[in-house]
CSV table of C-alpha atoms in Angstrom, one decimal:
chain,number,residue,atom,x,y,z
Z,21,UNK,CA,13.9,53.9,-58.1
Z,22,UNK,CA,15.0,53.8,-61.8
Z,23,UNK,CA,12.6,53.0,-64.6
Z,24,UNK,CA,13.9,52.2,-68.0
Z,25,UNK,CA,11.7,53.1,-71.0
Z,26,UNK,CA,12.1,52.4,-74.7
Z,27,UNK,CA,15.5,53.0,-76.2
Z,28,UNK,CA,17.7,55.3,-74.1
Z,29,UNK,CA,14.9,57.1,-72.4
Z,30,UNK,CA,15.0,57.0,-68.6
Z,31,UNK,CA,12.8,58.3,-65.8
Z,32,UNK,CA,14.3,58.6,-62.3
Z,33,UNK,CA,12.1,58.9,-59.2
Z,34,UNK,CA,13.9,59.9,-56.1
Z,35,UNK,CA,12.3,60.4,-52.7
Z,36,UNK,CA,13.9,61.0,-49.4
Z,37,UNK,CA,12.8,60.9,-45.8
Z,38,UNK,CA,14.2,64.4,-45.4
Z,39,UNK,CA,11.4,65.9,-47.5
Z,40,UNK,CA,13.6,66.5,-50.6
Z,41,UNK,CA,10.6,66.1,-52.8
Z,42,UNK,CA,10.3,64.1,-56.0
Z,43,UNK,CA,12.6,64.3,-59.0
Z,44,UNK,CA,11.7,63.0,-62.4
Z,45,UNK,CA,14.1,63.1,-65.4
Z,46,UNK,CA,13.5,62.0,-68.9
Z,47,UNK,CA,17.0,61.7,-70.3
Z,48,UNK,CA,18.3,61.1,-73.8
Z,49,UNK,CA,22.1,61.1,-73.7
Z,50,UNK,CA,22.4,63.4,-70.7
Z,51,UNK,CA,20.4,66.4,-72.2
Z,52,UNK,CA,17.1,65.6,-70.6
Z,53,UNK,CA,14.0,67.4,-69.3
Z,54,UNK,CA,13.6,67.5,-65.5
Z,55,UNK,CA,10.7,68.0,-63.2
Z,56,UNK,CA,11.0,68.2,-59.5
Z,57,UNK,CA,9.1,69.3,-56.4
Z,58,UNK,CA,11.1,71.2,-54.0
Z,59,UNK,CA,11.2,69.7,-50.5
Z,60,UNK,CA,8.8,71.4,-48.1
Z,61,UNK,CA,8.3,74.4,-50.5
Z,62,UNK,CA,5.1,73.3,-52.2
Z,63,UNK,CA,6.2,74.2,-55.7
Z,64,UNK,CA,7.2,72.5,-59.0
Z,65,UNK,CA,10.4,73.3,-60.8
Z,66,UNK,CA,10.8,72.4,-64.5
Z,67,UNK,CA,14.4,72.2,-65.8
Z,68,UNK,CA,15.7,71.6,-69.3
Z,69,UNK,CA,19.3,70.5,-69.7
Z,70,UNK,CA,19.9,71.2,-66.0
Z,71,UNK,CA,18.8,74.8,-66.3
Z,72,UNK,CA,15.7,76.2,-64.6
Z,73,UNK,CA,13.0,76.8,-67.1
Z,74,UNK,CA,9.8,77.4,-65.1
Z,75,UNK,CA,8.4,77.2,-61.6
Z,76,UNK,CA,4.8,76.8,-60.5
Z,77,UNK,CA,4.6,77.9,-56.9
Z,78,UNK,CA,2.2,77.3,-54.1
Z,79,UNK,CA,0.3,80.5,-54.8
Z,80,UNK,CA,-0.4,79.3,-58.4
Z,81,UNK,CA,2.1,81.7,-59.9
Z,82,UNK,CA,3.9,80.7,-63.1
Z,83,UNK,CA,7.5,81.9,-63.0
Z,84,UNK,CA,9.6,81.7,-66.2
Z,85,UNK,CA,13.3,81.7,-65.6
Z,86,UNK,CA,13.1,82.2,-61.8
Z,87,UNK,CA,12.6,80.0,-58.8
Z,88,UNK,CA,10.9,82.5,-56.5
Z,89,UNK,CA,8.4,85.2,-57.3
Z,90,UNK,CA,9.3,88.9,-57.4
Z,91,UNK,CA,7.3,90.8,-54.9
Z,92,UNK,CA,8.9,94.2,-55.2
Z,93,UNK,CA,6.6,95.6,-57.9
Z,94,UNK,CA,5.7,99.1,-56.7
Z,95,UNK,CA,2.0,98.8,-57.5
Z,96,UNK,CA,0.0,98.5,-54.2
Z,97,UNK,CA,1.5,95.2,-53.4
Z,98,UNK,CA,0.7,93.6,-56.7
Z,99,UNK,CA,2.5,90.3,-57.1
Z,100,UNK,CA,1.7,89.1,-60.7
Z,101,UNK,CA,0.8,85.5,-61.2
Z,102,UNK,CA,2.8,85.3,-64.4
Z,103,UNK,CA,6.4,86.5,-64.2
Z,104,UNK,CA,9.2,86.3,-66.7
Z,105,UNK,CA,12.9,87.1,-65.9
Z,106,UNK,CA,16.1,86.6,-67.7
Z,107,UNK,CA,19.6,88.0,-68.2
Z,108,UNK,CA,19.0,89.0,-71.8
Z,109,UNK,CA,16.3,90.9,-73.7
Z,110,UNK,CA,15.3,87.7,-75.4
Z,111,UNK,CA,14.9,85.8,-72.1
Z,112,UNK,CA,12.9,88.6,-70.4
Z,113,UNK,CA,10.6,89.4,-73.4
Z,114,UNK,CA,7.1,88.1,-74.2
Z,115,UNK,CA,6.4,87.8,-77.9
Z,116,UNK,CA,3.5,87.0,-80.1
Z,117,UNK,CA,3.8,86.3,-83.8
Z,118,UNK,CA,1.0,85.6,-86.3
Z,119,UNK,CA,2.1,83.7,-89.3
Z,120,UNK,CA,-0.9,84.2,-91.7
Z,121,UNK,CA,-1.4,86.0,-95.0
Z,122,UNK,CA,-3.9,88.5,-93.5
Z,123,UNK,CA,-4.0,92.2,-92.6
Z,124,UNK,CA,-4.7,91.4,-88.9
Z,125,UNK,CA,-2.0,90.8,-86.3
Z,126,UNK,CA,-1.5,89.4,-82.8
Z,127,UNK,CA,-3.3,91.1,-79.9
Z,128,UNK,CA,-3.0,91.4,-76.2
Z,129,UNK,CA,-6.3,91.4,-74.2
Z,130,UNK,CA,-6.9,92.9,-70.8
Z,131,UNK,CA,-10.4,92.5,-69.5
Z,132,UNK,CA,-12.3,93.5,-66.4
Z,133,UNK,CA,-15.7,92.7,-64.9
Z,134,UNK,CA,-17.3,93.8,-61.6
Z,135,UNK,CA,-17.6,90.2,-60.5
Z,136,UNK,CA,-17.9,86.7,-61.9
Z,137,UNK,CA,-19.3,86.3,-65.4
Z,138,UNK,CA,-19.8,89.6,-67.2
Z,139,UNK,CA,-21.0,91.9,-64.5
Z,140,UNK,CA,-21.1,95.4,-66.0
Z,141,UNK,CA,-18.2,97.8,-65.2
Z,142,UNK,CA,-18.8,101.4,-64.2
Z,143,UNK,CA,-17.8,104.8,-65.5
Z,144,UNK,CA,-14.2,105.5,-64.3
Z,145,UNK,CA,-13.2,101.9,-63.8
Z,146,UNK,CA,-9.7,101.1,-64.9
Z,147,UNK,CA,-9.9,98.2,-67.4
Z,148,UNK,CA,-6.2,97.6,-67.6
Z,149,UNK,CA,-2.7,99.2,-67.5
Z,150,UNK,CA,0.8,98.7,-68.8
Z,151,UNK,CA,3.4,99.8,-66.2
Z,152,UNK,CA,7.0,100.3,-67.1
Z,153,UNK,CA,9.2,100.1,-64.0
Z,154,UNK,CA,12.9,100.4,-63.1
Z,155,UNK,CA,14.9,99.2,-60.1
Z,156,UNK,CA,15.8,101.8,-57.5
Z,157,UNK,CA,18.1,99.5,-55.5
Z,158,UNK,CA,15.4,97.9,-53.4
Z,159,UNK,CA,12.1,97.9,-55.4
Z,160,UNK,CA,10.8,98.3,-58.9
Z,161,UNK,CA,9.3,101.8,-59.2
Z,162,UNK,CA,7.0,103.0,-62.1
Z,163,UNK,CA,8.5,105.4,-64.6
Z,164,UNK,CA,5.7,105.4,-67.2
Z,165,UNK,CA,2.2,103.9,-67.5
Z,166,UNK,CA,-0.6,103.6,-70.0
Z,167,UNK,CA,-4.1,103.1,-68.5
Z,168,UNK,CA,-7.4,102.3,-70.1
Z,169,UNK,CA,-10.5,103.5,-68.3
Z,170,UNK,CA,-14.3,103.5,-68.9
Z,171,UNK,CA,-15.2,107.0,-70.0
Z,172,UNK,CA,-19.0,107.2,-69.6
Z,173,UNK,CA,-21.9,104.9,-68.9
Z,174,UNK,CA,-21.4,101.5,-70.5
Z,175,UNK,CA,-24.4,99.7,-72.0
Z,176,UNK,CA,-25.1,96.7,-74.3
Z,177,UNK,CA,-22.2,96.6,-76.9
Z,178,UNK,CA,-21.3,100.2,-75.8
Z,179,UNK,CA,-18.0,100.7,-73.8
Z,180,UNK,CA,-16.8,104.3,-74.0
Z,181,UNK,CA,-13.2,104.5,-73.2
Z,182,UNK,CA,-10.2,106.8,-72.5
Z,183,UNK,CA,-6.5,106.3,-72.4
Z,184,UNK,CA,-4.2,108.0,-69.8
Z,185,UNK,CA,-0.5,108.4,-70.4
Z,186,UNK,CA,1.5,108.9,-67.1
Z,187,UNK,CA,5.1,109.5,-66.3
Z,188,UNK,CA,7.1,110.0,-63.1
Z,189,UNK,CA,8.7,113.3,-62.4
Z,190,UNK,CA,12.3,113.5,-61.3
Z,191,UNK,CA,12.4,113.1,-57.5
Z,192,UNK,CA,8.9,111.4,-57.4
Z,193,UNK,CA,8.0,107.7,-56.7
Z,194,UNK,CA,4.7,107.5,-58.6
Z,195,UNK,CA,3.3,108.5,-62.0
Z,196,UNK,CA,1.2,111.6,-62.8
Z,197,UNK,CA,-1.2,111.9,-65.7
Z,198,UNK,CA,0.5,113.8,-68.6
Z,199,UNK,CA,-1.9,113.2,-71.5
Z,200,UNK,CA,-5.5,112.0,-71.9
Z,201,UNK,CA,-7.4,110.8,-74.9
Z,202,UNK,CA,-11.1,110.7,-74.0
Z,203,UNK,CA,-14.0,109.0,-75.6
């Protein structure tokens, strides 16, 4: 099925009895944007100029630059729902830029509750972590981590915290706390 839009814009819908999925392409002179469902795989692939840009898989993971999720993060079986991969620093980096004449800048927020809504966290709860990992030939293994924990009893507008800085010793496969900044 071919549908012709205004000007030289085209949308192609292709279906097959062999479960090849659906393919939609908005084309302008051959450099179009493509959307397709992979046959029998329950995922959406988004391509620009014929190159994979993003995949939304059946586990609701958003994968930028990859078709299948990476499941070899060495963190208790954690398989992140947002993954970015690429062959260059630019393609594998996440950036935030604030363009404003203010003293404030962009932020990254990690939040935790003990359930739905805003159920209070407890002393010792890890609120978030940044894990830097390297490939060992089969898995990604942590080399260094920064953890944020609750460091005392939280209350209304009161969240005492501590930071832990961990590194992995030579010959080890997991990090050990090396420095702590408490509340």
